Short mmCIF file of C-alpha atoms in Angstrom, two decimals:
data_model
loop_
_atom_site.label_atom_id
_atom_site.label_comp_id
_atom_site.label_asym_id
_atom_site.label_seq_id
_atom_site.Cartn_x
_atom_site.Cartn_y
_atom_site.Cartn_z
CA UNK A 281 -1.15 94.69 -71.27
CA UNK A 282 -1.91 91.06 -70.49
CA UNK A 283 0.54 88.83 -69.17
CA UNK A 284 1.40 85.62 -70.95
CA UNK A 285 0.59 82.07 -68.21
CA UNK A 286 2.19 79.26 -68.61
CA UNK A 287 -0.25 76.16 -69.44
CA UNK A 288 -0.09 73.60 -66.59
CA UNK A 289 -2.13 70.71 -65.24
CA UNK A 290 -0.60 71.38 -62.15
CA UNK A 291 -1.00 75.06 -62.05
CA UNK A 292 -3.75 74.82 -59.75
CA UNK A 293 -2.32 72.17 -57.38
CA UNK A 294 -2.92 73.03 -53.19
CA UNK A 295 -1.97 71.12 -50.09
CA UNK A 296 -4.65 70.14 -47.53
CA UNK A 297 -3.28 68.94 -44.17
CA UNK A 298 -5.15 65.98 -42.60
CA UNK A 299 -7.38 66.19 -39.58
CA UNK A 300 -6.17 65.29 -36.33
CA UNK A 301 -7.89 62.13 -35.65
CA UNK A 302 -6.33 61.16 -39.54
CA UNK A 303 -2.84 61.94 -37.93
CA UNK A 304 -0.77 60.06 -35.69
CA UNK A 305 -0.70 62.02 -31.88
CA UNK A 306 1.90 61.15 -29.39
CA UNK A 307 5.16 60.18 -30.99
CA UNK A 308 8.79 60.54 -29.34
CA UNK A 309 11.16 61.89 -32.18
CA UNK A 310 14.77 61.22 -31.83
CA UNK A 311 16.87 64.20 -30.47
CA UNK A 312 19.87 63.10 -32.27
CA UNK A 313 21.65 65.88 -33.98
CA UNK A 314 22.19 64.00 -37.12
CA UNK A 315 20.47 65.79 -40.30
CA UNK A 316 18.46 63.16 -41.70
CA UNK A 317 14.44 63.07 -42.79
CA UNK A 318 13.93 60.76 -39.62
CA UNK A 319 10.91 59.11 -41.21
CA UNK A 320 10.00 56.89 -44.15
CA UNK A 321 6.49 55.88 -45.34
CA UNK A 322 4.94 52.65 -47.49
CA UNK A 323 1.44 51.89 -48.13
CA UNK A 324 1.55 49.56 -45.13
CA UNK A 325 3.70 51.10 -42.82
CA UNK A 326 5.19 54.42 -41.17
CA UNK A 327 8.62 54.64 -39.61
CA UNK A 328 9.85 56.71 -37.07
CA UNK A 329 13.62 57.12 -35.70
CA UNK A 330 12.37 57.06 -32.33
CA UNK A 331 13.82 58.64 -28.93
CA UNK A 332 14.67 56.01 -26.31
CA UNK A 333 16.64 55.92 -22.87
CA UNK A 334 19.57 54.26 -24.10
CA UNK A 335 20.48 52.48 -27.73
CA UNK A 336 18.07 53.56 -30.67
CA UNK A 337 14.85 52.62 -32.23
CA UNK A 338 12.67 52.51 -34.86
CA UNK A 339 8.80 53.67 -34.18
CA UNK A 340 6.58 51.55 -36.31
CA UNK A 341 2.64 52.82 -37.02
CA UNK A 342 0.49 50.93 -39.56
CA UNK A 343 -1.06 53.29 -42.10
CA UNK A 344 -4.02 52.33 -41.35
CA UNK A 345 -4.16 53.04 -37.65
CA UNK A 346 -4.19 57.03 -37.06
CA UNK A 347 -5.52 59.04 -34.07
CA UNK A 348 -3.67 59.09 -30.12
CA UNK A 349 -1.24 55.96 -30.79
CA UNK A 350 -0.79 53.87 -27.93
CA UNK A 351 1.78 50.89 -27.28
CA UNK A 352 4.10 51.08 -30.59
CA UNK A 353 5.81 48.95 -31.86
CA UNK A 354 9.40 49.54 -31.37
CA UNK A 355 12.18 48.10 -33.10
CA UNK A 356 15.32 48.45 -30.49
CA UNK A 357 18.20 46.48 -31.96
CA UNK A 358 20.98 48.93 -32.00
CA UNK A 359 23.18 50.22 -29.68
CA UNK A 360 23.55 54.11 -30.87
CA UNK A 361 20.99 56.26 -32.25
CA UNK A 362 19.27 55.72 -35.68
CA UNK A 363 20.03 58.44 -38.30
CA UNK A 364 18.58 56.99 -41.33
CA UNK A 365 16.08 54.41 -42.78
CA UNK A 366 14.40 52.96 -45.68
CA UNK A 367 11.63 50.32 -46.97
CA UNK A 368 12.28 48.15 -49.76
CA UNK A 369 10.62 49.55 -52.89
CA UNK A 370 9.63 45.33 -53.67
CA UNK A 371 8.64 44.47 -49.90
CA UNK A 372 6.14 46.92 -47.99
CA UNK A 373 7.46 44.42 -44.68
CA UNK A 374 11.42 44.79 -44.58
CA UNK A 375 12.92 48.27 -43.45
CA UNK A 376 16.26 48.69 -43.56
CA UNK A 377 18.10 51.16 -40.46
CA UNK A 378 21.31 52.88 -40.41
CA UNK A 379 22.96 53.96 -37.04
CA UNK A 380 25.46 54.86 -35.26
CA UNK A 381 26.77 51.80 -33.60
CA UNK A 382 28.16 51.41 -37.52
CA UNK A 383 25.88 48.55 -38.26
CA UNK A 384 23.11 48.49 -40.46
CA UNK A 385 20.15 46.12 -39.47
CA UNK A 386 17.10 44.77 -41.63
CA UNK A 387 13.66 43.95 -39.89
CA UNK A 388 11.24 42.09 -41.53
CA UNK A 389 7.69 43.77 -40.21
CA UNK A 390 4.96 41.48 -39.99
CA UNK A 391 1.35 43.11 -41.51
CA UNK A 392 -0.81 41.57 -38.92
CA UNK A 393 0.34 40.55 -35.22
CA UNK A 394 2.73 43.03 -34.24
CA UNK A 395 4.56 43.03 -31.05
CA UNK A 396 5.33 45.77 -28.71
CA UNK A 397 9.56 45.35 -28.68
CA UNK A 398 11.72 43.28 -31.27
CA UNK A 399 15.27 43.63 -29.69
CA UNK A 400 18.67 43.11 -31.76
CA UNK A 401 17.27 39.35 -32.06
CA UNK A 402 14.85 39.72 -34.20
CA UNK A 403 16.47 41.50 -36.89
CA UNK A 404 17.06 38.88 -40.04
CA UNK A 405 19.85 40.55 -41.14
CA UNK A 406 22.89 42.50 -39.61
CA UNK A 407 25.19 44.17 -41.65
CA UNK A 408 28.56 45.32 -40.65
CA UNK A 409 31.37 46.98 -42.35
CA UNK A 410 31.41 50.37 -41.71
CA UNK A 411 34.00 51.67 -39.50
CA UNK A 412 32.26 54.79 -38.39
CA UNK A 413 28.79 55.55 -37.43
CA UNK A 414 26.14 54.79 -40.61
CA UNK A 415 24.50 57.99 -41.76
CA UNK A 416 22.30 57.53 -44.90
CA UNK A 417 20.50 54.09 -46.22
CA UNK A 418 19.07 53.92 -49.51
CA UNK A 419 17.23 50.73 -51.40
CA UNK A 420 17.87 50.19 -55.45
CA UNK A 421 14.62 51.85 -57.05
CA UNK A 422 15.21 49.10 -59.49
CA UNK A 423 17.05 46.02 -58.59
CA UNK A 424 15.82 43.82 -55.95
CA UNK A 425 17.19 44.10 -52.34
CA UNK A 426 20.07 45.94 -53.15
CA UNK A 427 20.79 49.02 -50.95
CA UNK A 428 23.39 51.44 -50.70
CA UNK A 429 24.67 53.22 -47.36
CA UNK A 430 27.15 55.38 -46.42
CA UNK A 431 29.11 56.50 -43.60
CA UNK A 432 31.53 58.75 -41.31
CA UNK A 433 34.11 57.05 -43.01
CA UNK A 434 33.77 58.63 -46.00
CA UNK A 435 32.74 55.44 -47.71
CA UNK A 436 30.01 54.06 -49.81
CA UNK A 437 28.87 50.23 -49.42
CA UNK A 438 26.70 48.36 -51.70
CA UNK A 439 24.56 45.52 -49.95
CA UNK A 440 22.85 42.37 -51.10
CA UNK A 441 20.74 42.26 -47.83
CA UNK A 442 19.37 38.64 -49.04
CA UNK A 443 22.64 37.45 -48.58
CA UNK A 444 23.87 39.63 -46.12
CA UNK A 445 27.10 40.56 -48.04
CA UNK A 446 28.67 43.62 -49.21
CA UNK A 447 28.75 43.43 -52.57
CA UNK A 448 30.56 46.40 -54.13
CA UNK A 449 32.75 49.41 -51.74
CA UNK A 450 33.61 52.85 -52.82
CA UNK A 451 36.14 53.95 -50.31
CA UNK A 452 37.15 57.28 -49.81
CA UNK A 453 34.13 58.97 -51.67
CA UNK A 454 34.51 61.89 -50.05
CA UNK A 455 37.20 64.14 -47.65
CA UNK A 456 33.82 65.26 -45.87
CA UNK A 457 30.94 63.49 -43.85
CA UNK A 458 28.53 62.11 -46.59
CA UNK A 459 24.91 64.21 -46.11
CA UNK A 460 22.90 62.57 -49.15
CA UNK A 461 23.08 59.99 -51.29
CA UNK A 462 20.89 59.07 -54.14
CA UNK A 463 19.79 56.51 -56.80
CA UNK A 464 19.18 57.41 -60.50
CA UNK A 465 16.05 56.53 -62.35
CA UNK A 466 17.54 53.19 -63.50
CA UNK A 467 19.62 52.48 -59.83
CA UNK A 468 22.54 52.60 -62.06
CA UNK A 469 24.34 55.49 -60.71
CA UNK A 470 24.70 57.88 -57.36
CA UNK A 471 24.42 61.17 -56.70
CA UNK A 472 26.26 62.40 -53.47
CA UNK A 473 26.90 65.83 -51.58
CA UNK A 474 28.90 65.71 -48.44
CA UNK A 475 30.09 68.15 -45.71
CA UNK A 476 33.29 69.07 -48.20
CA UNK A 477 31.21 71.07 -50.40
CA UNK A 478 31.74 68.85 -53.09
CA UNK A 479 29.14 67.43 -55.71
CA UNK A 480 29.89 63.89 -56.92
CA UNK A 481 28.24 61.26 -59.71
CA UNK A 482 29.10 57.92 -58.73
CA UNK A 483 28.88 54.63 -60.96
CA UNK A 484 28.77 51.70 -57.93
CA UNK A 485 29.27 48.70 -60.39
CA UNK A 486 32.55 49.84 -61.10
CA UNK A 487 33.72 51.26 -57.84
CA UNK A 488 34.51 54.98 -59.79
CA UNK A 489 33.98 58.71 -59.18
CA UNK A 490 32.26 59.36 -62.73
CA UNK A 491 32.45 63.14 -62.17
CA UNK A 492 33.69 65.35 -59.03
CA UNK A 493 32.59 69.04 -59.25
CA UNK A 494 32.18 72.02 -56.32
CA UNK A 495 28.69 72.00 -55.04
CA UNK A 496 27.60 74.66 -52.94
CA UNK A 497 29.74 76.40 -51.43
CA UNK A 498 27.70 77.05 -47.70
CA UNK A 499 28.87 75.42 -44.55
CA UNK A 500 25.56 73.91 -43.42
CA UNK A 501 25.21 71.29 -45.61
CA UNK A 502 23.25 69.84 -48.95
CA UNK A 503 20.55 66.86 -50.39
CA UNK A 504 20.38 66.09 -53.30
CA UNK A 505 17.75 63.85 -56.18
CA UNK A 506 17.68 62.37 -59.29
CA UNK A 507 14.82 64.41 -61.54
CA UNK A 508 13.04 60.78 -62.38
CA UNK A 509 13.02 60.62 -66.14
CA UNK A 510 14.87 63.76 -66.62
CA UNK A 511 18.21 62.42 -65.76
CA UNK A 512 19.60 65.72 -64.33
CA UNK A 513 20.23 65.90 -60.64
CA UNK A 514 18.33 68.49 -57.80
CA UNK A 515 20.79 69.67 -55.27
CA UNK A 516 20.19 71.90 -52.12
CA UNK A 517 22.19 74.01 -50.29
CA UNK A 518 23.73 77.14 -48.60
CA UNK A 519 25.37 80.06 -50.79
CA UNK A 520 28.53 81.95 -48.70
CA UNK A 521 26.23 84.17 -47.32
CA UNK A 522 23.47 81.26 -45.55
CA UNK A 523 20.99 81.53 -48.40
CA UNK A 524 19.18 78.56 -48.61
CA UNK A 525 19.66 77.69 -52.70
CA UNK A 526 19.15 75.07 -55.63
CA UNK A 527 20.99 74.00 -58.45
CA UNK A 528 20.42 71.52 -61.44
CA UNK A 529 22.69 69.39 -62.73
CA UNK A 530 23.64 67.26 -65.99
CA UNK A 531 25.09 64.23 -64.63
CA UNK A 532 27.40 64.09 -67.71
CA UNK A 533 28.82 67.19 -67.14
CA UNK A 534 28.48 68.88 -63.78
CA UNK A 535 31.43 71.36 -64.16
CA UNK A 536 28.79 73.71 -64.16
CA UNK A 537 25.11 73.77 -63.21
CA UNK A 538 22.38 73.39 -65.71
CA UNK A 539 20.90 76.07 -63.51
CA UNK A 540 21.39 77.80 -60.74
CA UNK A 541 22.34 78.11 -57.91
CA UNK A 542 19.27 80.13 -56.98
CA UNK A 543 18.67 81.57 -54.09
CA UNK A 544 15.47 80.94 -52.08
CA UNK A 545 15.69 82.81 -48.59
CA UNK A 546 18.03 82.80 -45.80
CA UNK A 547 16.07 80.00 -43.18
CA UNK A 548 18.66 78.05 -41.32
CA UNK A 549 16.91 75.07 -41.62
CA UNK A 550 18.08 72.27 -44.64
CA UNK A 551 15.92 72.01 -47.63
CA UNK A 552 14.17 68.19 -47.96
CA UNK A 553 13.31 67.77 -51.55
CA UNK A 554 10.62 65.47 -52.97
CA UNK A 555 10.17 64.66 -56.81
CA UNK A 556 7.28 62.56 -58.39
CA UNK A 557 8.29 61.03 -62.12
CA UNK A 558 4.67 60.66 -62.92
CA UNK A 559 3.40 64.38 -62.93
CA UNK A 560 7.16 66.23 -62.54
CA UNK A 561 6.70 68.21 -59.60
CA UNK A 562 8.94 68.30 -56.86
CA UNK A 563 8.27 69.18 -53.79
CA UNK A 564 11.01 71.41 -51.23
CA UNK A 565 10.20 71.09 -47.86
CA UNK A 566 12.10 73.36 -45.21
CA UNK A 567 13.43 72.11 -41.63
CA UNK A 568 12.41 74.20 -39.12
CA UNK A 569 9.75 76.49 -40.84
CA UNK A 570 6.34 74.89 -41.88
CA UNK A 571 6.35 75.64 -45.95
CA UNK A 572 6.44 73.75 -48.86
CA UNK A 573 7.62 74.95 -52.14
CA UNK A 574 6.27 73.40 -55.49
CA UNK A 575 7.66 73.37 -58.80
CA UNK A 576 7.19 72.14 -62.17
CA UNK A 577 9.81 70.35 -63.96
CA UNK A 578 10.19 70.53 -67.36
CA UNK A 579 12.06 69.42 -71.02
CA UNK A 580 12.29 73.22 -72.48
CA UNK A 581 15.42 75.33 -71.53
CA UNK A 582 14.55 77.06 -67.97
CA UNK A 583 13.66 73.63 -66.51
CA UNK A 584 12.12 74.56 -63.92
CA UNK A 585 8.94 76.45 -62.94
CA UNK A 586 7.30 77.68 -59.79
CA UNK A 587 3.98 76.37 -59.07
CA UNK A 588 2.39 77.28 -55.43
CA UNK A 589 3.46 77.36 -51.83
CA UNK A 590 2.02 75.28 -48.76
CA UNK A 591 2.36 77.25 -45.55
CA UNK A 592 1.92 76.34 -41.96
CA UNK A 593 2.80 77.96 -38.82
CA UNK A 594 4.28 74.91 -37.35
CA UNK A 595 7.89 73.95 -37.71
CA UNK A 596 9.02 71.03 -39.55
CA UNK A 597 11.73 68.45 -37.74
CA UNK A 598 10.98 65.58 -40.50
CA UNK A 599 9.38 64.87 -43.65
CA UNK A 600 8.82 61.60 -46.33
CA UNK A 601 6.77 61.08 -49.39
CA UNK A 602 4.44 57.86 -49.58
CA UNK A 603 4.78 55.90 -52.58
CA UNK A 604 2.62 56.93 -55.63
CA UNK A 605 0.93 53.66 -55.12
CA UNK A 606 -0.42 54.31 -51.99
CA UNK A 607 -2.46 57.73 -53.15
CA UNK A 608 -5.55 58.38 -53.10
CA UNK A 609 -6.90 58.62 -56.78
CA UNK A 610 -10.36 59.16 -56.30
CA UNK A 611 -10.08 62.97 -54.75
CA UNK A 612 -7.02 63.49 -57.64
CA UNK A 613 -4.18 63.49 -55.00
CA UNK A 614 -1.06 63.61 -56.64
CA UNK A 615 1.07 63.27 -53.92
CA UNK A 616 1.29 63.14 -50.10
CA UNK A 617 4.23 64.16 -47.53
CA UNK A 618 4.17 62.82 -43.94
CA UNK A 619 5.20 65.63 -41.75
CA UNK A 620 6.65 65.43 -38.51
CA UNK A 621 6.37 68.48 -36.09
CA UNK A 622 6.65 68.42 -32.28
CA UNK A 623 4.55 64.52 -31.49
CA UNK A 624 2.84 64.16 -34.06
CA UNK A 625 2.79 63.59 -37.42
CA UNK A 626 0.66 64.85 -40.19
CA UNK A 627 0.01 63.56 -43.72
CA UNK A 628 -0.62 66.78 -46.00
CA UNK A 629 -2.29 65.87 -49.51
CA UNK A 630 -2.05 67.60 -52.74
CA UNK A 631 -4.27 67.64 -55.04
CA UNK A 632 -5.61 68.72 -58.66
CA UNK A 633 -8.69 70.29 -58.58
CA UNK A 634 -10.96 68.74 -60.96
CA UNK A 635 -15.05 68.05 -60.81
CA UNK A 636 -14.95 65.39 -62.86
CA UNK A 637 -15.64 61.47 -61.12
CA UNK A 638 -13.99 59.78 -63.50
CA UNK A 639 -10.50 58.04 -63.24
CA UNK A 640 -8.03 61.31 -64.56
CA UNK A 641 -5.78 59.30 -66.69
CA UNK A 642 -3.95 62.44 -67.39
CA UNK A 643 -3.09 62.63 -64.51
CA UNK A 644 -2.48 59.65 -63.31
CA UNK A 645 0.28 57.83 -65.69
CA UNK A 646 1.29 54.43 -64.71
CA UNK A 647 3.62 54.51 -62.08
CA UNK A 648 6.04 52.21 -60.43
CA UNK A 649 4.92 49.16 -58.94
CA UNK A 650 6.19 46.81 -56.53
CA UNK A 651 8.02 44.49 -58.75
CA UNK A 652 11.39 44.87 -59.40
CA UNK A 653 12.91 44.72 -62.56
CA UNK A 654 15.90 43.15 -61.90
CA UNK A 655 17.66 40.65 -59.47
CA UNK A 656 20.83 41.59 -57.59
CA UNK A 657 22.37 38.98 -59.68
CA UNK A 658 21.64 41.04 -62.86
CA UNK A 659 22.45 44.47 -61.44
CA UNK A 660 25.94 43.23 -60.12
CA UNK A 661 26.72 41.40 -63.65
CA UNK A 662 25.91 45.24 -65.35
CA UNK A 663 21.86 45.06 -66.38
CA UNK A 664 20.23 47.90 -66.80
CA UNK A 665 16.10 48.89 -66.78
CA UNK A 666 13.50 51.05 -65.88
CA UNK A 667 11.07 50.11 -63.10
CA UNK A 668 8.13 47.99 -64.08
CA UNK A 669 4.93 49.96 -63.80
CA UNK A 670 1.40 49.35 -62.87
CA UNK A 671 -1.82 51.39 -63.65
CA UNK A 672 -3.50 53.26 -60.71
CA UNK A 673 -6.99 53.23 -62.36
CA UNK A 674 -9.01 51.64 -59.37
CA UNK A 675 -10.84 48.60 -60.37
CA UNK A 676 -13.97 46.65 -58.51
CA UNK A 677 -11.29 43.82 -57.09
CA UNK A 678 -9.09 46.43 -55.45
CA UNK A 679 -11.52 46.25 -52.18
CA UNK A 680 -11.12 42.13 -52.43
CA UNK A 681 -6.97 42.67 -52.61
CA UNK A 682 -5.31 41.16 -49.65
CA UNK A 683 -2.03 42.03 -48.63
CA UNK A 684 0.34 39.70 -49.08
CA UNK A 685 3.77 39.32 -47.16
CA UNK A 686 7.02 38.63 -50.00
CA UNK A 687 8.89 35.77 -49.15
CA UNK A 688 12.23 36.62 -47.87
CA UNK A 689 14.67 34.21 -47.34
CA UNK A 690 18.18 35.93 -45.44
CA UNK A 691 20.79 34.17 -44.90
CA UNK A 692 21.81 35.58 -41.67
CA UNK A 693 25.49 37.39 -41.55
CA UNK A 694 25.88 38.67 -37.51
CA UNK A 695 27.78 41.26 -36.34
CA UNK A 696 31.69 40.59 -35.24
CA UNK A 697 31.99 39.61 -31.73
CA UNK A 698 35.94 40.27 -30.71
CA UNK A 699 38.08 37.73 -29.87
CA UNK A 700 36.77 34.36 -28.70
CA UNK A 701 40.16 33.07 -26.37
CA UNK A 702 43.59 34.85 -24.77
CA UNK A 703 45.19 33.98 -27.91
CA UNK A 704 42.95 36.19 -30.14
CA UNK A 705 42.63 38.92 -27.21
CA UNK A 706 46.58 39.42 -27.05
CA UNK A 707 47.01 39.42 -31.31
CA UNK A 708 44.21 42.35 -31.13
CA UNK A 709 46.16 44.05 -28.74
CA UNK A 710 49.35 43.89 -30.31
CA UNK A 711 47.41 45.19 -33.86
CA UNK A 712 45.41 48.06 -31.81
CA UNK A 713 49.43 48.82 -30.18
CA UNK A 714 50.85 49.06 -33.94
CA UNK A 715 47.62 51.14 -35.04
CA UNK A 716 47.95 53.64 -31.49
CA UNK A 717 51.82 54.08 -32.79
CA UNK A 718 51.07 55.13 -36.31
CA UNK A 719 48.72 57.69 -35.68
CA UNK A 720 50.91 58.95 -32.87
CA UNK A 721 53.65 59.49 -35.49
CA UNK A 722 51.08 60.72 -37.82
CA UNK A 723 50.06 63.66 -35.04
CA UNK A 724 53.94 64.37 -35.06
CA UNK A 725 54.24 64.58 -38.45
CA UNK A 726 51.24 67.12 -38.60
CA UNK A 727 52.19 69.27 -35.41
CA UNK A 728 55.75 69.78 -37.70
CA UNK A 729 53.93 70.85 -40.50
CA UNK A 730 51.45 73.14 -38.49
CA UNK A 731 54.21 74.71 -37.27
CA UNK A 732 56.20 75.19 -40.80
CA UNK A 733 53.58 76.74 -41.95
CA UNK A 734 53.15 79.24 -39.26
CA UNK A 735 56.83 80.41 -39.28
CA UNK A 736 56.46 80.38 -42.85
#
């Protein structure tokens, strides 16, 4: 008896891991313990949370420059470790780092003339607010220089980094540190998993928890994506038992999952997953082991479908996806992940195999370009679209194209300083004095309790 396949364009897809002198050899990876991708890609520029002696910093590589690297570029501007980072979607030059010194800086990268060190300085914008250390950073896939971060305060904060002001604050998201947070299709609403094991679908413009659910239910930790076009969410996660597991999710009702959860296997390392709207496969990347999982997503009632499997014997610490517009269309790549292992890291590209020369239009849908569709203005006053798209067919002027750097004009917001006289010195004292007492009295309160309860 035959057995029915399932007709796919991507059926055939396989990963191809670039050579070494096409990687980038001797980087320092953070040691931080924070569970974050570490990395984030553009078609100009790689960044890498970097390990230094004291402070943190920010490891930048142009694409374009691979082999043994040799004086990087370092961006050293904050005091604590970095644990998260992102490029603007609209401007290949401004990155936007999360740390744990609780502010949030943005660095405007220059494409030609780099130096060796930009210290705290040279940032153009620094953006404070959080009370606790700064553990995810995330731009608007839609609106323009709007990002969202969150933090160990159990908070979400909406940024206009133009104007270096916080625009919108959800406080109290969560009664667990925040692990993922993530943009719909239209930047309209968030997706968030935390360390409470809940499951949460934000709407930012109007400072709400749209829906509050139970996630999964493992102590290690989730991610979680927006499904592009789909409009269903993509969590990972740990059942009871350490299974490493999945789950989809329809943002207008997640009482219960679409489907799932499904168990994959029982690695300790957290699941990184990676979706592209154009051909709807996503990608699941493991920490700590060196496969990646593909799947196929799709409109009919099972969703989702399993494609292929990369494997490598080398661990992964780090992974990030480079914007479809930086592919390679000419050898049919599809997609490629940046992978840091050990001190190096290593683009892996996969591809359709097809004989054909021609442009694969099939393929290769528009996809989204680097033009945003709105202004910060619009998103904050409620408007809603989808990202403006441009076509990937390659034309004879794309070898004339020269990169051009966005203007971006910050009006500078700096960090607090403390109290400027003796004055200001002794009315922080007295507030810190008033703050010490409370919480001592709150201890009290909870020692009473812990003790009711025992004797109960």
């Amino acid at each position: 008896m035959s057995k029915f396949v399932r007709t796919s364009k991507y059926r055939h897809v396989f990963g191809k891991a670039f050579r070494n002198e096409d990687s980038y050899l001797g980087v320092k990876l953070t040691k931080t313990a924070w569970d974050s991708n570490y990395i984030k890609v553009n078609p100009q520029f790689i960044g890498l949370c970097w390990q230094t002696g004291g402070g943190g910093a920010v490891g930048i590589m142009p694409l374009s420059k691979t082999g043994r690297l040799s004086n990087v570029t370092l961006l050293s501007g904050h005091k604590g470790p970095v644990l998260d980072l992102d490029w603007n979607p609209f401007n290949d030059n401004l990155l936007a780092t999360a740390s744990e010194d609780c502010l949030v800086k943005i660095w405007n990268v220059p494409s030609s003339g780099l130096k060796e060190l930009y210290n705290a300085d040279d940032a153009v914008q620094t953006l404070s607010g959080h009370t606790r250390k700064v553990g995810t950073a995330d731009f608007n896939p839609v609106a323009n220089n709007v990002l969202a971060t969150s933090a160990t305060d159990y908070s979400v904060r909406i940024w206009d980094i133009e104007k270096g002001q916080e625009t919108l604050h959800i406080p109290a998201v969560a009664s667990g540190i925040i692990q993922s947070v993530a943009w719909n299709f239209n930047g309209s609403l968030l997706a968030e998993v935390s360390k409470d094991k809940k499951f949460r679908i934000i709407d930012p413009r109007t400072s709400q928890i749209a829906q509050e659910s139970v996630g999964h239910e493992g102590v290690k930790g989730a991610r979680c994506t927006w499904l592009g076009k789909k409009e269903v969410v993509f969590t990972v996660g740990f059942s009871k038992t350490s299974q490493r597991q999945f789950s989809i999710w329809d943002p207008k009702d997640i009482s219960k999952p679409l489907v799932g959860p499904i168990n994959i296997d029982s690695s300790a390392g957290m699941l990184m997953p990676f979706f592209d709207n154009d051909t709807n496969v996503l990608f699941l990347a493991g920490k700590g082991d060196g496969n990646i999982r593909y799947y196929e997503i799709t409109d009919d009632k099972s969703i989702i479908y399993p494609l292929d499997e990369y494997k490598s014997n080398v661990p992964t610490k780090g992974m990030a996806s480079l914007p479809k517009r930086g592919i390679d269309v000419k050898s049919n790549e599809i997609v490629r992940l940046y992978k840091v292992a050990n001190d190096y890291i290593e683009p892996i590209s996969f591809m359709v195999p097809r004989k054909a020369d021609i442009f694969a239009d099939d393929i290769f849908p528009d996809c989204a370009s680097d033009e945003p569709a709105l202004t910060s203005e619009e998103w904050l006053e409620g408007g809603n679209a989808d990202p403006k798209t441009v076509s990937l067919a390659p034309s004879e002027s794309d070898a004339q194209k020269e990169i051009k750097t966005k203007v971006f004009e910050p009006t500078p917001q700096k960090a607090p300083t403390g109290p400027a006289n003796e004055a200001e010195l002794r009315e922080e004292y007295e507030k810190l004095k008033k703050r010490v007492a409370y919480l001592e009295a709150e201890l009290v309160k909870k020692d009473a309790r812990i003790k009711e309860l025992e004797t109960a």
